[in-house]
Short mmCIF file of C-alpha atoms and ligand atoms in Angstrom, two decimals:
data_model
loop_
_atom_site.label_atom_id
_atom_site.label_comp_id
_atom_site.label_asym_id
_atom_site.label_seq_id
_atom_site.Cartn_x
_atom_site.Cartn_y
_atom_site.Cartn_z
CA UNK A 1258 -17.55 0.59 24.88
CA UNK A 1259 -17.70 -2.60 23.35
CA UNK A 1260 -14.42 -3.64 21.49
CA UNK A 1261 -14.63 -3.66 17.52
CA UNK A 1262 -12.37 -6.39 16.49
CA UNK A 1263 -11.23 -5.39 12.78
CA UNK A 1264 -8.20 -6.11 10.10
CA UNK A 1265 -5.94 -3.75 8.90
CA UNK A 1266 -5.32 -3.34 4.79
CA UNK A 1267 -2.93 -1.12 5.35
CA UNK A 1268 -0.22 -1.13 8.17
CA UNK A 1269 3.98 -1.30 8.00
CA UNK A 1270 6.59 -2.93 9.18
CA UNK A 1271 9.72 -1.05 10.76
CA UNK A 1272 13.09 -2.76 8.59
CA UNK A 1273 15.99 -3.04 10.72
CA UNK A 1274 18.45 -0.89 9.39
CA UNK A 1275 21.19 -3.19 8.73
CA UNK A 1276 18.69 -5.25 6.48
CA UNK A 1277 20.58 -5.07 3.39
CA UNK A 1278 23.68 -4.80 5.07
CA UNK A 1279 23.17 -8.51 6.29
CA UNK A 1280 21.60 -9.89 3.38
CA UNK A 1281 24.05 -8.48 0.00
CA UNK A 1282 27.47 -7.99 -0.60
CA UNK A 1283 28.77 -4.63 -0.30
CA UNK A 1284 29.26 -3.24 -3.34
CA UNK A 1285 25.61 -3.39 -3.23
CA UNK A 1286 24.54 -2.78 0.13
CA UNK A 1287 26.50 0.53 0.09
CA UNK A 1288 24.27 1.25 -2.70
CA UNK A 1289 20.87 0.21 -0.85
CA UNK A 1290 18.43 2.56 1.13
CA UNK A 1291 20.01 4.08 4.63
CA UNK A 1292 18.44 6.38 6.36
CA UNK A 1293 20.77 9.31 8.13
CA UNK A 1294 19.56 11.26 11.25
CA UNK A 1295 20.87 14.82 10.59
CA UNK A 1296 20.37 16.90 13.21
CA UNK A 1297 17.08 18.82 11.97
CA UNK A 1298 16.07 15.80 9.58
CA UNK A 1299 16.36 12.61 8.31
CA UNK A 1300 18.10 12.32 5.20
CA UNK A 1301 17.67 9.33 3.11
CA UNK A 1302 20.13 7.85 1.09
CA UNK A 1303 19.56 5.29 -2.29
CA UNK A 1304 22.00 4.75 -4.79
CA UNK A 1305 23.77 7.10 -3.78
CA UNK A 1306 21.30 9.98 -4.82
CA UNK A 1307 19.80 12.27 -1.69
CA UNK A 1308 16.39 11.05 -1.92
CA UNK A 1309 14.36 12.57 0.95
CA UNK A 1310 14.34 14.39 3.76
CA UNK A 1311 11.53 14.58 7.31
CA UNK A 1312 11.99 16.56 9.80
CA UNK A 1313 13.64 14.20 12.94
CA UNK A 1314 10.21 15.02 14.93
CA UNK A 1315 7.98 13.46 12.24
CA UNK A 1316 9.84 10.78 11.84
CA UNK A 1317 10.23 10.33 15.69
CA UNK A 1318 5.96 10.62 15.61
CA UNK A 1319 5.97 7.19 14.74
CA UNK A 1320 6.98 4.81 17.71
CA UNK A 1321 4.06 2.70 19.08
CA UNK A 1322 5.81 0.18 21.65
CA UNK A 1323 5.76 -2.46 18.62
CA UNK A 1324 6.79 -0.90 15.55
CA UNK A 1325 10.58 -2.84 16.04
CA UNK A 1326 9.25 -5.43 17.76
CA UNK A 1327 7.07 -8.19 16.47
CA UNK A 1328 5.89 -9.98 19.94
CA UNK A 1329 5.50 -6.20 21.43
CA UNK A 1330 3.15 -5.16 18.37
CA UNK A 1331 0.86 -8.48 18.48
CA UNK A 1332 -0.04 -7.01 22.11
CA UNK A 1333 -0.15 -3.34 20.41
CA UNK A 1334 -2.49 -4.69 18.28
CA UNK A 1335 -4.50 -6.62 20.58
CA UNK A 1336 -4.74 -3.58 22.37
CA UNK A 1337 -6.13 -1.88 19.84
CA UNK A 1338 -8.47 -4.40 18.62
CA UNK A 1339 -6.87 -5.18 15.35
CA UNK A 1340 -6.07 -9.09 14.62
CA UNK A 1341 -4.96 -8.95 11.07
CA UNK A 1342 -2.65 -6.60 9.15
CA UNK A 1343 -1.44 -6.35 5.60
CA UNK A 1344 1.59 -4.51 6.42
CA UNK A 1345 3.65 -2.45 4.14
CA UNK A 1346 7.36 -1.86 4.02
CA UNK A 1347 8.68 1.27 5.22
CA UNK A 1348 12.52 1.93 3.97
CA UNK A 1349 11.31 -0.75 0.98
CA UNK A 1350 9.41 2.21 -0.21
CA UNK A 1351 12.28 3.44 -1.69
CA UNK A 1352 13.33 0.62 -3.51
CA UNK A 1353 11.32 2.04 -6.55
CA UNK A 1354 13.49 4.82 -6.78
CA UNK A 1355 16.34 2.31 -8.14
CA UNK A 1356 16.57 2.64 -11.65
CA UNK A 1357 19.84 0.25 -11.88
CA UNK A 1358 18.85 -3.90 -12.67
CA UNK A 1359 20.76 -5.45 -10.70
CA UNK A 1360 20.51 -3.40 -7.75
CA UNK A 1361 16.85 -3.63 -8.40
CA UNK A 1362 16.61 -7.02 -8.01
CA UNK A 1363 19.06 -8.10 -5.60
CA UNK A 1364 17.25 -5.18 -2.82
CA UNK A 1365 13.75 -6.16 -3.38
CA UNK A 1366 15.12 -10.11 -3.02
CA UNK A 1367 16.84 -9.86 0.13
CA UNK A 1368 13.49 -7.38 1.53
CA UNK A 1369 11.08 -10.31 0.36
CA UNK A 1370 13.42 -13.05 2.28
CA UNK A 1371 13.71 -10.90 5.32
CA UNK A 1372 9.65 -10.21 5.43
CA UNK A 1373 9.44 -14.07 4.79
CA UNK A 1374 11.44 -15.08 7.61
CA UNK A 1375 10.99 -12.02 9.82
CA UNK A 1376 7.60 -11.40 9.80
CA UNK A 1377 5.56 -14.02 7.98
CA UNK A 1378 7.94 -16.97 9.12
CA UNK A 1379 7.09 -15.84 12.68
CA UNK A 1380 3.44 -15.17 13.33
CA UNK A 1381 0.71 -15.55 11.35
CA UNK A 1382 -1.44 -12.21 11.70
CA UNK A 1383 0.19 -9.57 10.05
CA UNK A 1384 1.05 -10.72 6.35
CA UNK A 1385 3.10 -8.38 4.35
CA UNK A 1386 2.98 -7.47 0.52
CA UNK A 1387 6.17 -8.95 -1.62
CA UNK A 1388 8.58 -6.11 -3.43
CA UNK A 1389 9.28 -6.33 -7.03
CA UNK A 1390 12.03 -4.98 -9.28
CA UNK A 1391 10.25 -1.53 -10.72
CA UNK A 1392 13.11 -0.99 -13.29
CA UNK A 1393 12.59 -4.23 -15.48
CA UNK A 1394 9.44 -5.98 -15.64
CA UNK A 1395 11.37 -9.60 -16.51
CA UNK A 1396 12.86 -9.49 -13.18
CA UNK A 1397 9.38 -8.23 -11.77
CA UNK A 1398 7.43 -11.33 -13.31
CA UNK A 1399 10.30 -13.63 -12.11
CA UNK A 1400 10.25 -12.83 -8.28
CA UNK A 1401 5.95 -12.36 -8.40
CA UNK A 1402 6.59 -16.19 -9.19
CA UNK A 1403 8.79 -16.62 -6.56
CA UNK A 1404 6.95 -14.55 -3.50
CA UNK A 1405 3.80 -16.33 -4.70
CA UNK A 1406 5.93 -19.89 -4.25
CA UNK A 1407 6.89 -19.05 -0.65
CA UNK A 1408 3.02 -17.71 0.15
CA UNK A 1409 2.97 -14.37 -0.33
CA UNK A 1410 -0.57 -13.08 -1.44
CA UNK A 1411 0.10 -9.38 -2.31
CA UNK A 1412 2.80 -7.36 -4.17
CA UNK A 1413 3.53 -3.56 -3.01
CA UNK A 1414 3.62 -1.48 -6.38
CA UNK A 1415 4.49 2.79 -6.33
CA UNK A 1416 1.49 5.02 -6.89
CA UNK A 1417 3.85 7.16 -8.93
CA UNK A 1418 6.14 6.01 -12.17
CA UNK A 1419 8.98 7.40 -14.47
CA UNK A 1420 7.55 8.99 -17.29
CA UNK A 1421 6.94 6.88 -19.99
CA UNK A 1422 6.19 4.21 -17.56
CA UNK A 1423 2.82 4.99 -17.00
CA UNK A 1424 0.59 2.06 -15.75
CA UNK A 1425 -1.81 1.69 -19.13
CA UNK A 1426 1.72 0.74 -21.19
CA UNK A 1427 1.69 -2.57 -22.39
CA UNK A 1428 5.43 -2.86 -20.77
CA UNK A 1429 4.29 -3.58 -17.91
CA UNK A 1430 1.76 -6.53 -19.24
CA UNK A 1431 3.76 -9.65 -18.58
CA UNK A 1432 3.69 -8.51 -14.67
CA UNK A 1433 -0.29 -7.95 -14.96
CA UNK A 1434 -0.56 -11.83 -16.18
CA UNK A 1435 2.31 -12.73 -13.73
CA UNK A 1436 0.33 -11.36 -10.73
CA UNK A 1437 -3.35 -12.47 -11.86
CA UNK A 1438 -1.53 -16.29 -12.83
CA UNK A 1439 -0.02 -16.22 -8.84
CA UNK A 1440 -3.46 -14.88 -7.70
CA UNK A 1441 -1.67 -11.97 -5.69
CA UNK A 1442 -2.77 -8.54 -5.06
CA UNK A 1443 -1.48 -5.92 -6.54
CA UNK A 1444 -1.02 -3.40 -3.25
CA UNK A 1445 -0.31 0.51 -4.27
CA UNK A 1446 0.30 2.70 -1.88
CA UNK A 1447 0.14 6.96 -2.07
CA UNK A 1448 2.92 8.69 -1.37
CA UNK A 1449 5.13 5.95 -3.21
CA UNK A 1450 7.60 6.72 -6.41
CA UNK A 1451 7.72 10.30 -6.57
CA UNK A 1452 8.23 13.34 -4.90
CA UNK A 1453 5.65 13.62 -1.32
CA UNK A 1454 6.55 17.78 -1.16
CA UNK A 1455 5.52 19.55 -4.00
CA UNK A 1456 4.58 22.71 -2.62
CA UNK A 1457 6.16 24.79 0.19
CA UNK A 1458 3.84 27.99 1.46
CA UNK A 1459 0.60 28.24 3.08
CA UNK A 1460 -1.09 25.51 3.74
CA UNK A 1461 2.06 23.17 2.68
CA UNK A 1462 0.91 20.05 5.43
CA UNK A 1463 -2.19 19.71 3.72
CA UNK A 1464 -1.74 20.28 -0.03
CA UNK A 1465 1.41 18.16 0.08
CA UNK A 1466 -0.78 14.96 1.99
CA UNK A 1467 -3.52 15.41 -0.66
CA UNK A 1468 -0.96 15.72 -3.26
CA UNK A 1469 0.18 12.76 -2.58
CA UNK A 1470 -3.47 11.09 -2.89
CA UNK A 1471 -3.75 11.97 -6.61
CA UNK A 1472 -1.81 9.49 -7.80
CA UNK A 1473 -3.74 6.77 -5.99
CA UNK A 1474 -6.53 7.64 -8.79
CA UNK A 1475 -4.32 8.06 -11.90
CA UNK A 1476 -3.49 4.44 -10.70
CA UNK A 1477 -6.98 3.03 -11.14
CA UNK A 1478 -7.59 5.28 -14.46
CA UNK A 1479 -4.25 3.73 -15.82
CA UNK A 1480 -5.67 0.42 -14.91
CA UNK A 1481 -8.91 0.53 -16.25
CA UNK A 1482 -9.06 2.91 -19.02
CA UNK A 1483 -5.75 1.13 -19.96
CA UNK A 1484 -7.23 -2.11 -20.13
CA UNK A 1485 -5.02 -4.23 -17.53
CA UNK A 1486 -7.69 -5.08 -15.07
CA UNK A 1487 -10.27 -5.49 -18.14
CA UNK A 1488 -8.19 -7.85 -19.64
CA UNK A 1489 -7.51 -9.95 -16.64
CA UNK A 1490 -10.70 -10.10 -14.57
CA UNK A 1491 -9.16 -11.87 -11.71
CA UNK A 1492 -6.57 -9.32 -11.04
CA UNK A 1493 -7.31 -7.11 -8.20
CA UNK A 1494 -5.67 -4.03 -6.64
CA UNK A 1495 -6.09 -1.96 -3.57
CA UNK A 1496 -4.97 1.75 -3.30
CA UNK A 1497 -3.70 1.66 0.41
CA UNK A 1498 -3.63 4.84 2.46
CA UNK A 1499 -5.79 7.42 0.08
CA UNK A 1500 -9.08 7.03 1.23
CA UNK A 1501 -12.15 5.39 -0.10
CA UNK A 1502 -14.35 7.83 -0.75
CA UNK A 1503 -13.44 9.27 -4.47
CA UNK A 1504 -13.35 5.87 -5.74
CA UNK A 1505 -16.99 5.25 -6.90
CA UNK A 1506 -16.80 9.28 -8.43
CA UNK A 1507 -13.79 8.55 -10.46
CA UNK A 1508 -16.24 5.21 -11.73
CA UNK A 1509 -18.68 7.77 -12.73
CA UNK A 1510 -16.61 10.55 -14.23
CA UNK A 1511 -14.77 7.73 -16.45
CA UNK A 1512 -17.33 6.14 -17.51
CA UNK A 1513 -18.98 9.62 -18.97
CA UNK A 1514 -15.89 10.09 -20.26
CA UNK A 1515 -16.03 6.50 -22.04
CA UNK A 1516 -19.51 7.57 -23.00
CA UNK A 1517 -19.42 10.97 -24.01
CA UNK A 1518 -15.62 10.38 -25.85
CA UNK A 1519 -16.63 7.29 -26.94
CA UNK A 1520 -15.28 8.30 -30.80
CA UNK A 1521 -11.79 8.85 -29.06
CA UNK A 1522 -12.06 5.73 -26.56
CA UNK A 1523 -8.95 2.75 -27.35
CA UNK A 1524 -9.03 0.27 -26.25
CA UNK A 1525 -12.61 -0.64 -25.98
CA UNK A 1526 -13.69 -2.13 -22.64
CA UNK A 1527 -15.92 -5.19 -22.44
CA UNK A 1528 -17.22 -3.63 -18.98
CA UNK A 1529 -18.11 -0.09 -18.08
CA UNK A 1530 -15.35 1.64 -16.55
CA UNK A 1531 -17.23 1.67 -13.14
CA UNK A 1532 -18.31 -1.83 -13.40
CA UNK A 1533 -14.58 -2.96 -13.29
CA UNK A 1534 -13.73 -0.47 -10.40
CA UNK A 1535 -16.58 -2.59 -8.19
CA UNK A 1536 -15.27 -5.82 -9.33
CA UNK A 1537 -11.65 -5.50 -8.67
CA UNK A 1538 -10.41 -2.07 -7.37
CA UNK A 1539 -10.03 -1.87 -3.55
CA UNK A 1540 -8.99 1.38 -1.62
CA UNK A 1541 -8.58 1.33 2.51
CA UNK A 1542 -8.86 4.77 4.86
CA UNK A 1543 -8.05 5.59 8.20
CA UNK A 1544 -10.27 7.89 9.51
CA UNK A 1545 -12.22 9.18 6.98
CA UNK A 1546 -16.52 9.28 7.55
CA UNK A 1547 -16.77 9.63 3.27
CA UNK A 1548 -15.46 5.83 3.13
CA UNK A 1549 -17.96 4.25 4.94
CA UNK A 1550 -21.11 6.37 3.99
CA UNK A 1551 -20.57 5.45 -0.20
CA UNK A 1552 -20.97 1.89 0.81
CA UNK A 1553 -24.32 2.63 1.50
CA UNK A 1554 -25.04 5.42 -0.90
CA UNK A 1555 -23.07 3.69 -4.14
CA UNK A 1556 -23.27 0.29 -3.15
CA UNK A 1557 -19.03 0.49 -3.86
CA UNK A 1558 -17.94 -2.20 -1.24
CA UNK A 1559 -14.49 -2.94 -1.95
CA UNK A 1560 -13.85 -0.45 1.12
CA UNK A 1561 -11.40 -1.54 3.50
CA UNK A 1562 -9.95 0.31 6.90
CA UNK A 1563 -6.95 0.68 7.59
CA UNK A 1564 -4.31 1.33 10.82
CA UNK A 1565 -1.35 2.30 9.36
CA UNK A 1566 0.26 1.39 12.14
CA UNK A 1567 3.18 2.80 13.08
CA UNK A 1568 2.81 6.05 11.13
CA UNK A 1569 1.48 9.03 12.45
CA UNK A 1570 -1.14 9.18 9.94
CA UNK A 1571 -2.51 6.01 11.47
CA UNK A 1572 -4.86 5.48 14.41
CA UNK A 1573 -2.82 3.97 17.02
CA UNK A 1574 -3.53 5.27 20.53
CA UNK A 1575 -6.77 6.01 19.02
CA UNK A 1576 -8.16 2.71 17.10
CA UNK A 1577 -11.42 2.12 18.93
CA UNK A 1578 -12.46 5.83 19.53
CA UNK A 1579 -11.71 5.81 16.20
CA UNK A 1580 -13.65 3.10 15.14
CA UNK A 1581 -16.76 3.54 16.66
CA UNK A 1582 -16.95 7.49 15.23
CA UNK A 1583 -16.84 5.40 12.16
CA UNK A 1584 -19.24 2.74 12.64
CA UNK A 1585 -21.62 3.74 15.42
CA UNK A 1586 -25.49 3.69 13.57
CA UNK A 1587 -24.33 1.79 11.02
CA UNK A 1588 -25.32 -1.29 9.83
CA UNK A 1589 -23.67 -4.76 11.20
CA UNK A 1590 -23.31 -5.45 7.31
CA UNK A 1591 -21.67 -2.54 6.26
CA UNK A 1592 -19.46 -2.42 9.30
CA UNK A 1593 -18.53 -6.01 9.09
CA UNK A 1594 -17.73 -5.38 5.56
CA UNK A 1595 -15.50 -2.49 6.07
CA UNK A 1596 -14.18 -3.69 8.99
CA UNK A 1597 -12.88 -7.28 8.01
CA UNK A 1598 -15.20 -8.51 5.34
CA UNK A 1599 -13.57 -6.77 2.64
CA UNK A 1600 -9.80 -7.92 4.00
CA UNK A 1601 -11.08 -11.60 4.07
CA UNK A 1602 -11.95 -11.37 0.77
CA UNK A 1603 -8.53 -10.74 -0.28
CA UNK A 1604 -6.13 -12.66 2.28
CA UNK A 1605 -6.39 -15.10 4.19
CA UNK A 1606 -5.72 -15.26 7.81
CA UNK A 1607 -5.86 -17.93 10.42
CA UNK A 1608 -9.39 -18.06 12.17
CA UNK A 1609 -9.51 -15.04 14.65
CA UNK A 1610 -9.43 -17.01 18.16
CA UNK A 1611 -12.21 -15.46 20.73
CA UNK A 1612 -10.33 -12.29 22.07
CA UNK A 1613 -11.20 -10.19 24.96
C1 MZD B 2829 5.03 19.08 3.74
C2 MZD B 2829 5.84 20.13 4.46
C3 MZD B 2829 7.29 20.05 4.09
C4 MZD B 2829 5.31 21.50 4.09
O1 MZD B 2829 6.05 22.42 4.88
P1 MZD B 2829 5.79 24.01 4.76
O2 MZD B 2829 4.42 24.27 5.32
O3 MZD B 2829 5.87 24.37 3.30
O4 MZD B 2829 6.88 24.62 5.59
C5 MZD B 2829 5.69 19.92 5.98
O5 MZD B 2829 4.33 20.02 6.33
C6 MZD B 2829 6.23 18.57 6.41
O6 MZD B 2829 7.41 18.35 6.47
N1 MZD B 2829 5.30 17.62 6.68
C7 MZD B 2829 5.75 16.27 7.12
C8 MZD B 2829 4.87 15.18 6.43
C9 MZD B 2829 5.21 15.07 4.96
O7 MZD B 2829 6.30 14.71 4.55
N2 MZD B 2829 4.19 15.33 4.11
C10 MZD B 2829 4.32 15.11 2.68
C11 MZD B 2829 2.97 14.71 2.11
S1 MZD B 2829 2.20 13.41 3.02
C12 MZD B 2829 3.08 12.00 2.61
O8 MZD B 2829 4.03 12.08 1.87
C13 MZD B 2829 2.57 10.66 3.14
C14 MZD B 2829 1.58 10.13 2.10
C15 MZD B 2829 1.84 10.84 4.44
C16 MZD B 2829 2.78 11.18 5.56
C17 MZD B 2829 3.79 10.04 5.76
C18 MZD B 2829 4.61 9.79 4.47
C19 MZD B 2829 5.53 10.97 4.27
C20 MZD B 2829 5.35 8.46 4.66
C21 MZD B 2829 6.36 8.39 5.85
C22 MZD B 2829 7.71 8.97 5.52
C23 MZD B 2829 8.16 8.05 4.44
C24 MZD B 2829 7.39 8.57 3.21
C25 MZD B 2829 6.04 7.92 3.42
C26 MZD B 2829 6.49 6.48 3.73
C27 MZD B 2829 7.47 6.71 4.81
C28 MZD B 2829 8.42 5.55 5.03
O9 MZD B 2829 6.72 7.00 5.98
C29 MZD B 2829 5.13 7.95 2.25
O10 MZD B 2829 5.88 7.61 1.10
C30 MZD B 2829 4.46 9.30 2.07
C31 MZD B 2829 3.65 9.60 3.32
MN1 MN B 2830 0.19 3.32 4.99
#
């Protein structure tokens, strides 16, 4: 079989647990995210508050050789076939549950200087997004100017907000002109500022993981029907981890509903809906067939795979299997596109060197 050399737009990195520890004082650090092994699940703690809870086995799902080890996951990912990752935080997921400034600020600081001198400062394959404050929009804009200084090209945002924070609020347009002036993408990923278990009874696994994909597309209506990405065209975001599919259907079902509500419409667009989703709204899958057939059948081609290495929901163990179900009979174009074309468009990555 032969090997299928790709990037991933969605992977993570592992934190070591003593990252804030090391990096703030403790009046703060006390305060930062910790994870707790109880003896059923882990319990996660932020601010004090009880934030979350996964079973110990789920949790435990996630271990490729690598996923604490930087030199150990460059051969987990040659393995696999995979040269490039965009690679998301883990524990720095829950940073946007911090509604306090300073702690805010200070946490998402010390995760941006660790991923700068951890991971970025160390190799040059897997690049990872920059955090941002999520509680005040000043402090936001300030450190999107300072990630973008030391090289960072994308900033992790939550799916989910606080009500009354919703993405299409003009509060948050000082960060939209922050991020398109630093030329960074804007990287949200599902499951990310909210609750991930909504529902507990029959068929619980599955509702709660589509659940949790919802929010990727209230994202991209916020963004577009709200005007942010309309009024700066060079911004670009990626939904990372929800699948690819639904993206050119939400195109079509907003703009009918730009059409057909056009009396109700504010504020007016200067492109279609849909025409701004294929110039600057990117979404990367796993496994799914659905995102690489509506290249072809939509012509939407800001489709991008993903590993999402470690996590269980990812493919590792399985990458090439994987990747050939996907691509097998279809065109060197599309699957080049998918496959790293799309990526390259948005980062840049040293020159792969010829691999095995
Ligand atoms: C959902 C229940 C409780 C239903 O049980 P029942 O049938 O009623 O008895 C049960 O099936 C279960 O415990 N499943 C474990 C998986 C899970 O928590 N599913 C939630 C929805 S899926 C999800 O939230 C994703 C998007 C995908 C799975 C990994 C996920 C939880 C990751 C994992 C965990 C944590 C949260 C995180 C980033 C993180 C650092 O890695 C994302 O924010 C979010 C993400
Ligand atoms: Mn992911």
């Amino acid at each position: 079989m032969t090997k299928i050399w790709v990037n991933s737009g969605d992977s993570h990195v592992m934190e070591p647990d003593d990252l804030w520890i090391r990096a703030l004082p403790p009046r703060l650090a006390d305060r930062a995210p910790r994870s707790e092994r109880g003896d059923k699940y882990e319990v996660l703690y932020i601010d004090g508050e009880r934030i979350d809870r996964q079973l110990n086995d789920f949790m435990d799902a996630m271990r490729p050789p690598g996923a604490r080890d930087l030199d150990v996951r460059l051969k987990d990912l040659d393995q696999e076939g995979v040269w490039g990752q965009l690679a998301f935080p883990s524990m720095g997921f829950w940073l946007c549950s911090i509604t306090e400034r300073e702690l805010a600020r200070e946490t998402v600081r010390a995760w941006n200087d660790w991923a700068h001198s951890e991971v970025l400062g160390k190799q040059k394959r897997i690049i990872t997004p920059a955090c941002v404050s999520t509680t005040n929009v000043e402090d936001a804009v300030a450190e999107v100017e300072r990630v973008a200084e030391m090289g960072f090209q994308s900033v992790f945002l939550p799916c989910s907000t606080r009500p009354g924070e919703e993405y299409a609020l003009d509060l948050w347009e000082p960060l939209w002109t922050a991020a398109e002036r630093a030329g960074v993408v804007l990287g949200f990923h599902i499951g990310t500022g909210g609750e991930n278990v909504v529902f507990r009874g029959p068929g619980g696994a599955v509702v709660n993981y589509m659940e949790t994909t919802y929010p990727g597309m209230r994202v991209v209506s916020h963004m577009v029907a709200g005007g942010a990405l309309d009024r700066h065209p060079d911004l670009k975001i990626l939904i990372a981890e929800g699948g690819a599919g639904w993206v050119p259907a939400i195109g079509d079902r907003m703009d009918e509903a730009y059409r057909q509500h056009g009396m109700f419409v504010r504020p007016k667009l200067s492109r279609l809906p849909s025409e701004i989703i294929r110039q600057q709204v990117y979404a990367s899958f796993q496994h799914d067939k659905s995102s690489v057939e509506i290249v072809e059948a939509t012509g939407y081609r800001n489709v991008m795979w993903g590993d999402d290495y470690p996590h269980l929901e990812g493919t590792y163990g399985h990458t090439q299997s994987t990747l050939h179900e996907l691509f097998d009979g279809v065109s060197d174009e599309i699957r080049e596109r998918v496959t790293r074309g799309t990526f390259n468009e948005l980062f840049r990555l040293p020159e792969q060197t010829p691999q095995e």
